[in-house]
Amino acid sequence: RPGKLHQLISGCARNNIDVVGVQEHRWQTTEQVDTHISRIDEASWRFEYSSATPEGHGGVGLLIGPKLINFFSSSEKVSNRILLTHFKGNPAITIITAYAPTEDKDDSEKDAFYDDLQQVTNDVPQHNVLILLGDLNARLGANSHQMNPRVSGRHTYHEQTHDNGNRLVSYCEA
């Protein structure tokens, strides 16, 4: 609901947060990517988002604060679970907002998500700053830092790595 976006923006303004990846917003649009502008305390906030399903599930977006709004260049929907946003600058910034399928989804759905994510990552120019924001629904186990030291630190929450965790590690290694 629009009131929830206002709450999110107010919290970001209070805590000096300039960009937020949003998953499961449930907003619907007929556009590939839509924009909602909100003004709070004389400041403009931009919400770039792709549509949730007709049943009101999913949807990914990026909330952009007033410090970054003038650097916004474009957004594009990669899939129902991935939004790509570009910012002007030197260097340019590319933000990928993603929402991975949960552990119980079919392997084909998870494969398609990670294939799309890898492809869009590969397509970002090498000189751009690349930021991945999202809910990747991945669990990394306590020994992840030993098995994948280039990807994982020693402070994980879960005891065991599950399938989505292995997929995330493989993506990061690639």
PDB file of C-alpha atoms in Angstrom:
ATOM      1  CA  ARG A   1       0.000   0.000   0.000  1.00  0.00           C
ATOM      2  CA  PRO A   2       1.211   3.556  -0.637  1.00  0.00           C
ATOM      3  CA  GLY A   3       1.183   4.240   3.124  1.00  0.00           C
ATOM      4  CA  LYS A   4       3.817   1.548   3.614  1.00  0.00           C
ATOM      5  CA  LEU A   5       6.063   3.255   1.067  1.00  0.00           C
ATOM      6  CA  HIS A   6       5.708   6.478   3.074  1.00  0.00           C
ATOM      7  CA  GLN A   7       6.786   4.587   6.207  1.00  0.00           C
ATOM      8  CA  LEU A   8       9.785   3.136   4.387  1.00  0.00           C
ATOM      9  CA  ILE A   9      10.818   6.551   3.080  1.00  0.00           C
ATOM     10  CA  SER A  10      10.422   8.143   6.517  1.00  0.00           C
ATOM     11  CA  GLY A  11      12.622   5.474   8.071  1.00  0.00           C
ATOM     12  CA  CYS A  12      15.251   5.901   5.359  1.00  0.00           C
ATOM     13  CA  ALA A  13      15.241   9.681   5.803  1.00  0.00           C
ATOM     14  CA  ARG A  14      15.655   9.368   9.587  1.00  0.00           C
ATOM     15  CA  ASN A  15      18.544   6.920   9.218  1.00  0.00           C
ATOM     16  CA  ASN A  16      20.348   8.514   6.238  1.00  0.00           C
ATOM     17  CA  ILE A  17      19.720   5.550   3.942  1.00  0.00           C
ATOM     18  CA  ASP A  18      19.962   6.574   0.286  1.00  0.00           C
ATOM     19  CA  VAL A  19      19.029   3.403  -1.597  1.00  0.00           C
ATOM     20  CA  VAL A  20      16.917   0.362  -0.702  1.00  0.00           C
ATOM     21  CA  GLY A  21      16.182  -2.794  -2.679  1.00  0.00           C
ATOM     22  CA  VAL A  22      12.563  -3.893  -2.233  1.00  0.00           C
ATOM     23  CA  GLN A  23      11.208  -7.392  -2.818  1.00  0.00           C
ATOM     24  CA  GLU A  24       7.594  -8.576  -2.601  1.00  0.00           C
ATOM     25  CA  HIS A  25       6.127  -5.070  -2.907  1.00  0.00           C
ATOM     26  CA  ARG A  26       2.989  -6.509  -4.566  1.00  0.00           C
ATOM     27  CA  TRP A  27       2.347  -3.359  -6.649  1.00  0.00           C
ATOM     28  CA  GLN A  28       1.013  -3.948 -10.139  1.00  0.00           C
ATOM     29  CA  THR A  29       1.655  -2.030 -13.336  1.00  0.00           C
ATOM     30  CA  THR A  30       1.179  -2.631 -17.041  1.00  0.00           C
ATOM     31  CA  GLU A  31       4.595  -1.071 -17.763  1.00  0.00           C
ATOM     32  CA  GLN A  32       7.840  -3.040 -17.846  1.00  0.00           C
ATOM     33  CA  VAL A  33       9.177  -0.631 -15.210  1.00  0.00           C
ATOM     34  CA  ASP A  34       7.120   2.049 -13.495  1.00  0.00           C
ATOM     35  CA  THR A  35       8.072   5.028 -11.344  1.00  0.00           C
ATOM     36  CA  HIS A  36       6.445   6.467  -8.239  1.00  0.00           C
ATOM     37  CA  ILE A  37       7.726   9.831  -6.938  1.00  0.00           C
ATOM     38  CA  SER A  38       7.071  10.778  -3.305  1.00  0.00           C
ATOM     39  CA  ARG A  39       7.870  14.078  -1.627  1.00  0.00           C
ATOM     40  CA  ILE A  40       8.572  14.104   2.089  1.00  0.00           C
ATOM     41  CA  ASP A  41       9.903  17.162   3.925  1.00  0.00           C
ATOM     42  CA  GLU A  42      10.751  18.978   0.673  1.00  0.00           C
ATOM     43  CA  ALA A  43      12.782  15.990  -0.597  1.00  0.00           C
ATOM     44  CA  SER A  44      11.908  13.795  -3.560  1.00  0.00           C
ATOM     45  CA  TRP A  45      12.217  10.015  -3.412  1.00  0.00           C
ATOM     46  CA  ARG A  46      11.968   7.825  -6.511  1.00  0.00           C
ATOM     47  CA  PHE A  47      10.641   4.256  -6.458  1.00  0.00           C
ATOM     48  CA  GLU A  48      11.455   2.271  -9.614  1.00  0.00           C
ATOM     49  CA  TYR A  49       9.585  -1.031  -9.767  1.00  0.00           C
ATOM     50  CA  SER A  50       8.453  -3.882 -11.947  1.00  0.00           C
ATOM     51  CA  SER A  51       5.054  -5.439 -11.511  1.00  0.00           C
ATOM     52  CA  ALA A  52       3.920  -8.131  -9.143  1.00  0.00           C
ATOM     53  CA  THR A  53       1.918 -10.997 -10.624  1.00  0.00           C
ATOM     54  CA  PRO A  54      -1.790 -10.478 -11.337  1.00  0.00           C
ATOM     55  CA  GLU A  55      -2.449 -12.397  -8.090  1.00  0.00           C
ATOM     56  CA  GLY A  56      -0.422  -9.764  -6.196  1.00  0.00           C
ATOM     57  CA  HIS A  57       2.700 -11.854  -5.541  1.00  0.00           C
ATOM     58  CA  GLY A  58       6.292 -10.703  -5.900  1.00  0.00           C
ATOM     59  CA  GLY A  59       7.567  -7.560  -7.503  1.00  0.00           C
ATOM     60  CA  VAL A  60      11.020  -6.008  -7.184  1.00  0.00           C
ATOM     61  CA  GLY A  61      11.930  -2.361  -6.915  1.00  0.00           C
ATOM     62  CA  LEU A  62      14.549   0.163  -5.924  1.00  0.00           C
ATOM     63  CA  LEU A  63      13.908   3.148  -3.669  1.00  0.00           C
ATOM     64  CA  ILE A  64      16.249   6.038  -4.505  1.00  0.00           C
ATOM     65  CA  GLY A  65      16.788   8.877  -2.052  1.00  0.00           C
ATOM     66  CA  PRO A  66      17.242  12.588  -2.743  1.00  0.00           C
ATOM     67  CA  LYS A  67      21.071  12.428  -2.713  1.00  0.00           C
ATOM     68  CA  LEU A  68      21.085   9.976  -5.627  1.00  0.00           C
ATOM     69  CA  ILE A  69      17.936  10.897  -7.520  1.00  0.00           C
ATOM     70  CA  ASN A  70      19.725  13.312  -9.868  1.00  0.00           C
ATOM     71  CA  PHE A  71      22.213  10.596 -10.859  1.00  0.00           C
ATOM     72  CA  PHE A  72      19.447   8.163 -11.917  1.00  0.00           C
ATOM     73  CA  SER A  73      19.801   7.194 -15.569  1.00  0.00           C
ATOM     74  CA  SER A  74      17.458   4.268 -16.340  1.00  0.00           C
ATOM     75  CA  SER A  75      15.859   1.055 -15.115  1.00  0.00           C
ATOM     76  CA  GLU A  76      15.033  -2.137 -16.934  1.00  0.00           C
ATOM     77  CA  LYS A  77      13.151  -5.266 -16.043  1.00  0.00           C
ATOM     78  CA  VAL A  78      15.308  -8.331 -16.639  1.00  0.00           C
ATOM     79  CA  SER A  79      12.736 -10.816 -15.335  1.00  0.00           C
ATOM     80  CA  ASN A  80       9.919 -10.954 -12.783  1.00  0.00           C
ATOM     81  CA  ARG A  81      12.638 -11.337 -10.154  1.00  0.00           C
ATOM     82  CA  ILE A  82      15.406  -8.999 -11.372  1.00  0.00           C
ATOM     83  CA  LEU A  83      15.475  -5.219 -11.887  1.00  0.00           C
ATOM     84  CA  LEU A  84      18.536  -3.424 -13.265  1.00  0.00           C
ATOM     85  CA  THR A  85      19.071   0.269 -12.437  1.00  0.00           C
ATOM     86  CA  HIS A  86      21.773   2.541 -13.846  1.00  0.00           C
ATOM     87  CA  PHE A  87      23.223   5.711 -12.341  1.00  0.00           C
ATOM     88  CA  LYS A  88      25.411   8.329 -14.039  1.00  0.00           C
ATOM     89  CA  GLY A  89      28.752   9.082 -12.477  1.00  0.00           C
ATOM     90  CA  ASN A  90      32.454   8.519 -12.711  1.00  0.00           C
ATOM     91  CA  PRO A  91      32.450   5.612 -12.392  1.00  0.00           C
ATOM     92  CA  ALA A  92      28.887   4.750 -13.357  1.00  0.00           C
ATOM     93  CA  ILE A  93      26.914   2.633 -10.873  1.00  0.00           C
ATOM     94  CA  THR A  94      24.711  -0.330 -11.734  1.00  0.00           C
ATOM     95  CA  ILE A  95      22.410  -1.801  -9.097  1.00  0.00           C
ATOM     96  CA  ILE A  96      20.803  -5.202  -9.549  1.00  0.00           C
ATOM     97  CA  THR A  97      17.755  -5.726  -7.338  1.00  0.00           C
ATOM     98  CA  ALA A  98      16.898  -9.422  -7.086  1.00  0.00           C
ATOM     99  CA  TYR A  99      14.434 -11.749  -5.411  1.00  0.00           C
ATOM    100  CA  ALA A 100      15.515 -15.403  -5.653  1.00  0.00           C
ATOM    101  CA  PRO A 101      13.057 -18.302  -5.601  1.00  0.00           C
ATOM    102  CA  THR A 102      12.696 -19.960  -2.214  1.00  0.00           C
ATOM    103  CA  GLU A 103      14.277 -23.316  -1.434  1.00  0.00           C
ATOM    104  CA  ASP A 104      11.042 -25.239  -2.129  1.00  0.00           C
ATOM    105  CA  LYS A 105      10.711 -24.012  -5.741  1.00  0.00           C
ATOM    106  CA  ASP A 106      11.495 -26.244  -8.721  1.00  0.00           C
ATOM    107  CA  ASP A 107      15.118 -26.500  -9.822  1.00  0.00           C
ATOM    108  CA  SER A 108      14.130 -25.187 -13.261  1.00  0.00           C
ATOM    109  CA  GLU A 109      12.821 -21.934 -11.713  1.00  0.00           C
ATOM    110  CA  LYS A 110      15.987 -21.529  -9.629  1.00  0.00           C
ATOM    111  CA  ASP A 111      18.192 -22.334 -12.642  1.00  0.00           C
ATOM    112  CA  ALA A 112      16.372 -19.720 -14.738  1.00  0.00           C
ATOM    113  CA  PHE A 113      16.807 -17.089 -12.001  1.00  0.00           C
ATOM    114  CA  TYR A 114      20.551 -17.698 -11.618  1.00  0.00           C
ATOM    115  CA  ASP A 115      21.049 -17.890 -15.403  1.00  0.00           C
ATOM    116  CA  ASP A 116      19.356 -14.469 -15.742  1.00  0.00           C
ATOM    117  CA  LEU A 117      21.321 -13.064 -12.811  1.00  0.00           C
ATOM    118  CA  GLN A 118      24.637 -14.313 -14.219  1.00  0.00           C
ATOM    119  CA  GLN A 119      23.849 -12.975 -17.693  1.00  0.00           C
ATOM    120  CA  VAL A 120      22.878  -9.510 -16.465  1.00  0.00           C
ATOM    121  CA  THR A 121      25.983  -9.429 -14.244  1.00  0.00           C
ATOM    122  CA  ASN A 122      28.190 -10.357 -17.203  1.00  0.00           C
ATOM    123  CA  ASP A 123      26.584  -7.605 -19.302  1.00  0.00           C
ATOM    124  CA  VAL A 124      27.480  -4.810 -16.851  1.00  0.00           C
ATOM    125  CA  PRO A 125      30.515  -2.885 -18.149  1.00  0.00           C
ATOM    126  CA  GLN A 126      33.621  -3.820 -16.161  1.00  0.00           C
ATOM    127  CA  HIS A 127      34.382  -0.225 -15.184  1.00  0.00           C
ATOM    128  CA  ASN A 128      30.967   0.221 -13.517  1.00  0.00           C
ATOM    129  CA  VAL A 129      30.524  -0.149  -9.787  1.00  0.00           C
ATOM    130  CA  LEU A 130      28.187  -3.146  -9.457  1.00  0.00           C
ATOM    131  CA  ILE A 131      25.919  -3.554  -6.424  1.00  0.00           C
ATOM    132  CA  LEU A 132      23.632  -6.540  -5.886  1.00  0.00           C
ATOM    133  CA  LEU A 133      20.725  -5.909  -3.495  1.00  0.00           C
ATOM    134  CA  GLY A 134      18.081  -8.417  -2.712  1.00  0.00           C
ATOM    135  CA  ASP A 135      16.572 -11.335  -0.941  1.00  0.00           C
ATOM    136  CA  LEU A 136      18.507 -14.294  -2.287  1.00  0.00           C
ATOM    137  CA  ASN A 137      16.765 -16.818  -0.002  1.00  0.00           C
ATOM    138  CA  ALA A 138      20.126 -18.491   0.616  1.00  0.00           C
ATOM    139  CA  ARG A 139      21.531 -20.100   3.733  1.00  0.00           C
ATOM    140  CA  LEU A 140      25.277 -20.352   4.161  1.00  0.00           C
ATOM    141  CA  GLY A 141      26.514 -22.784   6.780  1.00  0.00           C
ATOM    142  CA  ALA A 142      29.062 -22.329   9.549  1.00  0.00           C
ATOM    143  CA  ASN A 143      31.869 -23.908   7.512  1.00  0.00           C
ATOM    144  CA  SER A 144      31.242 -21.811   4.367  1.00  0.00           C
ATOM    145  CA  HIS A 145      34.311 -19.672   4.994  1.00  0.00           C
ATOM    146  CA  GLN A 146      36.499 -22.784   4.907  1.00  0.00           C
ATOM    147  CA  MET A 147      34.995 -24.236   1.753  1.00  0.00           C
ATOM    148  CA  ASN A 148      34.559 -20.909  -0.090  1.00  0.00           C
ATOM    149  CA  PRO A 149      36.966 -18.375   1.452  1.00  0.00           C
ATOM    150  CA  ARG A 150      36.752 -15.981  -1.534  1.00  0.00           C
ATOM    151  CA  VAL A 151      32.989 -15.728  -1.142  1.00  0.00           C
ATOM    152  CA  SER A 152      32.017 -16.192   2.484  1.00  0.00           C
ATOM    153  CA  GLY A 153      33.221 -14.836   5.795  1.00  0.00           C
ATOM    154  CA  ARG A 154      33.221 -16.795   9.027  1.00  0.00           C
ATOM    155  CA  HIS A 155      30.112 -15.172  10.517  1.00  0.00           C
ATOM    156  CA  THR A 156      27.076 -17.003   9.156  1.00  0.00           C
ATOM    157  CA  TYR A 157      23.769 -17.579  10.851  1.00  0.00           C
ATOM    158  CA  HIS A 158      22.952 -21.127   9.756  1.00  0.00           C
ATOM    159  CA  GLU A 159      24.665 -24.411  10.576  1.00  0.00           C
ATOM    160  CA  GLN A 160      24.255 -25.958   7.116  1.00  0.00           C
ATOM    161  CA  THR A 161      24.408 -24.598   3.580  1.00  0.00           C
ATOM    162  CA  HIS A 162      21.347 -25.545   1.543  1.00  0.00           C
ATOM    163  CA  ASP A 163      20.772 -25.709  -2.234  1.00  0.00           C
ATOM    164  CA  ASN A 164      20.085 -21.984  -2.636  1.00  0.00           C
ATOM    165  CA  GLY A 165      23.223 -21.250  -0.624  1.00  0.00           C
ATOM    166  CA  ASN A 166      25.273 -23.418  -2.973  1.00  0.00           C
ATOM    167  CA  ARG A 167      23.732 -21.626  -5.948  1.00  0.00           C
ATOM    168  CA  LEU A 168      24.630 -18.234  -4.460  1.00  0.00           C
ATOM    169  CA  VAL A 169      28.206 -19.370  -3.807  1.00  0.00           C
ATOM    170  CA  SER A 170      28.509 -20.614  -7.412  1.00  0.00           C
ATOM    171  CA  TYR A 171      27.192 -17.273  -8.711  1.00  0.00           C
ATOM    172  CA  CYS A 172      29.677 -15.337  -6.564  1.00  0.00           C
ATOM    173  CA  GLU A 173      32.578 -17.563  -7.626  1.00  0.00           C
ATOM    174  CA  ALA A 174      31.687 -17.053 -11.298  1.00  0.00           C
TER     175      ALA A 174
END
